[in-house]
Coordinates of C-alpha atoms and ligand atoms in Angstrom, one line a residue:
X28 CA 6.6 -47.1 -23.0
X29 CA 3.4 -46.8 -24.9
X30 CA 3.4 -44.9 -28.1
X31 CA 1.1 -42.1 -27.2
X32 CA 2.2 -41.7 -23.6
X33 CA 5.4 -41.1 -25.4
X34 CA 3.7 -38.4 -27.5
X35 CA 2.0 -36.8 -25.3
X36 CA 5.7 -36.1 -22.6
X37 CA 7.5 -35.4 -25.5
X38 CA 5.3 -32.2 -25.6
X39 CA 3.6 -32.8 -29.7
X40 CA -0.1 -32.4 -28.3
X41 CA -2.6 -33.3 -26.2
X42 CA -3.8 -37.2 -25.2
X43 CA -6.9 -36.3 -27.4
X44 CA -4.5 -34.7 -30.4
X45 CA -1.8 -37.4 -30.5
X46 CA -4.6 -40.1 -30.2
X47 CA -6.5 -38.7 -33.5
X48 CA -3.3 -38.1 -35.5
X49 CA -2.2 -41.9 -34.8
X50 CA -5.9 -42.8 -36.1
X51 CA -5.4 -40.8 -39.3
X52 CA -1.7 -42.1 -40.1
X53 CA 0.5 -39.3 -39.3
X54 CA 2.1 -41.7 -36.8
X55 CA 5.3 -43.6 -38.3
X56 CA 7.6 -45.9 -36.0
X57 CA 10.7 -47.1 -37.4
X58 CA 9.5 -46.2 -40.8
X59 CA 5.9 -47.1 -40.6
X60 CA 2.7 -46.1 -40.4
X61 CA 1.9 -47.1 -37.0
X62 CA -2.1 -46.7 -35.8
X63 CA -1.6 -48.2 -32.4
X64 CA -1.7 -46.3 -29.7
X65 CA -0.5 -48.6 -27.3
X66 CA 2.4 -50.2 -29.3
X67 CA 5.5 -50.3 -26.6
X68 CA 8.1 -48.3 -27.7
X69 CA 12.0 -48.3 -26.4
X70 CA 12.4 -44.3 -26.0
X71 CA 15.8 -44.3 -26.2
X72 CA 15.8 -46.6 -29.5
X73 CA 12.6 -46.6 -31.4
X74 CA 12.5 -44.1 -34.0
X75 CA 9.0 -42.2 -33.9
X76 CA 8.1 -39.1 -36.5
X77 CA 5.1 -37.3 -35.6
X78 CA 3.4 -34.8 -38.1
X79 CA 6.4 -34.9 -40.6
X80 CA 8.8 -34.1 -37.8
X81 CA 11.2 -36.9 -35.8
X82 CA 10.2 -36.8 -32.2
X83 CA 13.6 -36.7 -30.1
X84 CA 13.7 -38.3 -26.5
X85 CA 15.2 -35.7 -23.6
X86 CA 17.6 -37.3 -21.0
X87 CA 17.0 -34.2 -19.3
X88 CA 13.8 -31.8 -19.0
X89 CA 13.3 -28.1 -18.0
X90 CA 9.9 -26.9 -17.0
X91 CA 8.4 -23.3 -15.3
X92 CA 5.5 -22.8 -14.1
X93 CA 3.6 -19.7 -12.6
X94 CA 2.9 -21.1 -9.1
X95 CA -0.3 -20.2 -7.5
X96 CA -1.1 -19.5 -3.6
X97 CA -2.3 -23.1 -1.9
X98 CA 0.0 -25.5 -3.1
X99 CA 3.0 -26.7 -1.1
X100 CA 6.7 -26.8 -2.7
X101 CA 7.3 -30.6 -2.4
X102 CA 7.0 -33.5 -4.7
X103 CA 4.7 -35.8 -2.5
X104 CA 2.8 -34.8 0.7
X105 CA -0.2 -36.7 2.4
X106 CA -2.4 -33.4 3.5
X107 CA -1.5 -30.6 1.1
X108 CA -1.8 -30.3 -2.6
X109 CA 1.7 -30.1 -3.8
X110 CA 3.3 -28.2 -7.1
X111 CA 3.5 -31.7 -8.7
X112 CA -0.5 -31.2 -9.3
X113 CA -0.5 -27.8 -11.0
X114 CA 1.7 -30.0 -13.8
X115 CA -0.8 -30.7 -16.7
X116 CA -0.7 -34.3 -18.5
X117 CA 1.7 -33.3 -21.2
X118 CA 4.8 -33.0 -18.5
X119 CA 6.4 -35.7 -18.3
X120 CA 6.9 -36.3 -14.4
X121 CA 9.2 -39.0 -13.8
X122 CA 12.3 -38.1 -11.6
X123 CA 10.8 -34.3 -11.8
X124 CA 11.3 -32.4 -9.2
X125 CA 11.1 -28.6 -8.0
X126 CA 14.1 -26.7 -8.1
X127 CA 14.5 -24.2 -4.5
X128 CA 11.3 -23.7 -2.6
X129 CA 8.3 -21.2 -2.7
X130 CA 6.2 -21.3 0.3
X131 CA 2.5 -22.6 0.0
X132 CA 1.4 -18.8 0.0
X133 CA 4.1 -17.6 -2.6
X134 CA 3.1 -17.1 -6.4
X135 CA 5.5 -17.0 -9.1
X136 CA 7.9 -18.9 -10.7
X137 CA 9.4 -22.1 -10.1
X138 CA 11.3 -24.3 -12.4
X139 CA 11.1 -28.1 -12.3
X140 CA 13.7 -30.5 -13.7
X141 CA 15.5 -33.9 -13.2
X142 CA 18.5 -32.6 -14.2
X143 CA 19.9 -33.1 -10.5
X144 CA 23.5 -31.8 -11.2
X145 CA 21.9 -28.5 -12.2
X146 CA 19.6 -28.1 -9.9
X147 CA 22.5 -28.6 -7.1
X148 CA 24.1 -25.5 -8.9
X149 CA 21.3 -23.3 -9.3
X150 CA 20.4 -23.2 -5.3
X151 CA 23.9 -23.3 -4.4
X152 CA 24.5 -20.0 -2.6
X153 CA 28.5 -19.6 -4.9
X154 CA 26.8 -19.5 -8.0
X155 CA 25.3 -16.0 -7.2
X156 CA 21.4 -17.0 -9.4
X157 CA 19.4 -14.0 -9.1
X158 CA 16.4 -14.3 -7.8
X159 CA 13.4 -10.8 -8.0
X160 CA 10.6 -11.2 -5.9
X161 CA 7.6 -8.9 -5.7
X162 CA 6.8 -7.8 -2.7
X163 CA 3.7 -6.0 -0.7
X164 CA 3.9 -4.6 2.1
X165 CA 2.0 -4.5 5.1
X166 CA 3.4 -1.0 6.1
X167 CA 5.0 2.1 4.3
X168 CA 9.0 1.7 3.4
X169 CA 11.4 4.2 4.0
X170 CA 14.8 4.7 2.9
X171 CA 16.1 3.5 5.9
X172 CA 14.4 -0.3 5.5
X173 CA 15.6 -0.1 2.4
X174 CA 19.4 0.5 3.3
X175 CA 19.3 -2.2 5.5
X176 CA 17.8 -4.7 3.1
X177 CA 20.2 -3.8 0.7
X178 CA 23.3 -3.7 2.8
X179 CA 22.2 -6.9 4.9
X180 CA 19.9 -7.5 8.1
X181 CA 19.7 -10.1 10.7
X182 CA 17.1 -12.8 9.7
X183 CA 17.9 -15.1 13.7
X184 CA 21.9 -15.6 13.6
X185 CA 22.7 -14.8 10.3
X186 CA 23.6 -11.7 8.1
X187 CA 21.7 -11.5 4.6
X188 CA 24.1 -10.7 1.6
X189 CA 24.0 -7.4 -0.1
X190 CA 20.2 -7.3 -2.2
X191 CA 18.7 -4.9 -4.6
X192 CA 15.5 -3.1 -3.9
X193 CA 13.7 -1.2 -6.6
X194 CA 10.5 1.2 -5.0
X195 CA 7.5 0.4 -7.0
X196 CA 5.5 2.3 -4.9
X197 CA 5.0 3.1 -0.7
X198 CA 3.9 -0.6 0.1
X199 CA 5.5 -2.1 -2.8
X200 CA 9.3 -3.5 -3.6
X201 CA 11.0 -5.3 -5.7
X202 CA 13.9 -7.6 -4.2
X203 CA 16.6 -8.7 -5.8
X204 CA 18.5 -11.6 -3.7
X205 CA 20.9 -14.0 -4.7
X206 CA 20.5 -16.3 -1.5
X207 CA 17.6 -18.4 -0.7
X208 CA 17.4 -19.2 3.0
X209 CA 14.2 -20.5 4.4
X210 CA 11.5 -18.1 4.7
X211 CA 14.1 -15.6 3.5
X212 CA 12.2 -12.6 2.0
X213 CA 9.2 -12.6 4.7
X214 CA 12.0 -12.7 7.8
X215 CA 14.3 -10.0 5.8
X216 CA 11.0 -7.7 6.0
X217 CA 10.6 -8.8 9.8
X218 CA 13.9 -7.4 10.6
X219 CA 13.1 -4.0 9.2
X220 CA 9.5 -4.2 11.2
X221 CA 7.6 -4.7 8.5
X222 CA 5.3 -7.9 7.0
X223 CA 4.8 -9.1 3.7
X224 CA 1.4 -9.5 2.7
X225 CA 1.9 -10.5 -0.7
X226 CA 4.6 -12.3 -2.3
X227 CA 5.8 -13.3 -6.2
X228 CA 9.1 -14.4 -7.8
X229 CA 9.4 -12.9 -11.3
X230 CA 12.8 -13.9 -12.0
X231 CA 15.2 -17.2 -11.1
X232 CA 18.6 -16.8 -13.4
X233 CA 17.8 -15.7 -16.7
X234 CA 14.1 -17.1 -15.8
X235 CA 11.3 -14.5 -16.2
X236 CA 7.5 -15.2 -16.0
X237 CA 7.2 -13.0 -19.4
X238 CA 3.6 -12.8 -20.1
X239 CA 2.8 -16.0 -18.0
X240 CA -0.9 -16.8 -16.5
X241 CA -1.3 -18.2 -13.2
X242 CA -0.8 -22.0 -13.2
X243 CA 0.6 -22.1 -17.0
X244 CA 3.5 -24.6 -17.5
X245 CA 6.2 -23.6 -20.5
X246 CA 8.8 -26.2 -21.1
X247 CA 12.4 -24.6 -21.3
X248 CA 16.1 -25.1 -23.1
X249 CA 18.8 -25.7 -20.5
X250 CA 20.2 -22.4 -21.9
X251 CA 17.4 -20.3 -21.1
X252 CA 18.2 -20.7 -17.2
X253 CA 21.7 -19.6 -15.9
Ligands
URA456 N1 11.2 -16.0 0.7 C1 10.2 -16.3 1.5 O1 10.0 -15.8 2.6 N2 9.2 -17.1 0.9 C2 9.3 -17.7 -0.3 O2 8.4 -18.4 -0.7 C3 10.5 -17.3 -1.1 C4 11.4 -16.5 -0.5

């Protein structure tokens, strides 16, 4: 791979950044000053220091991004724009994929990885990963809805497990659900009569947006997700 590609997935800076510290010598490959941008590399091997600091190759990487309405959860698709394009430069894409599914009008968070043995675990229904969505409401909740959201409804054949629901306000919930069944959230609200007009995930595992803007990408330690 070529020196500053390298850079640049491994997170140190930008293509302009990494580019303009190889010019000035703070660049050194296997001991050595090294001003050539393109010199091919062995990722696994090559020993590259960056700034001062050794630059370590990841076998696996963790990403989250806040997901914005318009873009379809899937890695390739020959009409839509796809989550693979709110991914800036610096991520390094190969093998990525999205872990779970947020419809093309669902904003929040979704992690990306290539860490495929994870990923199985995290959307497996056993391993009980919370998931929090914010939702708005079309009409007014009442305690009722919320029982029955809590305690389980028919979504067409099968019963929802036991969810949290937090009142934010009369059009406004939070759901807690461990589950992830297609379309889950928007047919859960269907089989209390009501619609979801807006939705967000805030939370997947220990996963939060914290004080996230709309389309930012943070890389992440395997730690900080389950
Ligand atoms: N439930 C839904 O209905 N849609 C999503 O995008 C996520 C959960």
């Amino acid at each position: 791979m070529r020196l500053d590609k390298f850079l640049v997935e491994c997170g140190v800076g930008s293509r302009s950044e990494v580019k303009k510290n190889i010019a000035i010598g703070k660049v050194y490959v296997d001991g050595a000053i090294c001003k050539d941008n393109s010199r091919n590399i062995d990722e696994m091997k090559t020993l590259i220091e960056y700034a001062g600091k050794k630059v370590l190759y990841k076998e696996f990487r963790y990403y989250k991004l806040y997901k914005i309405d318009g873009y379809i959860t899937a890695t390739e698709d020959k009409k839509e724009k796809t989550v693979m394009d709110l991914l800036p430069e610096w991520v390094n894409k190969k093998d990525l994929f999205p872990v779970g599914r947020l419809d093309k009008d669902t904003e929040g968070l979704l992690m990306f990885t290539n860490d495929g043995k994870l990923a199985h675990e995290l959307i497996s229904p056993k391993k009980h990963v919370d998931k929090i969505y914010r939702v708005i409401l079309k009409d007014e909740i009442f305690q009722e809805g919320i029982k029955n959201l809590e305690s389980g409804v028919d979504i067409g054949g099968y019963i929802t497990q036991p969810a949290k629901v937090e009142k934010v306000s009369s059009k406004e919930i939070l759901l807690n659900i461990k589950e992830g069944k297609f379309h889950q959230v928007k047919k859960m609200l269907k089989a209390i009569d009501n619609e979801v007009i807006y939705l967000k995930r805030e939370v997947f595992g220990k996963l939060t947006l914290e004080d996230m803007v709309p389309k930012e990408v943070r890389e992440i330690e395997r730690e900080d997700i389950i």
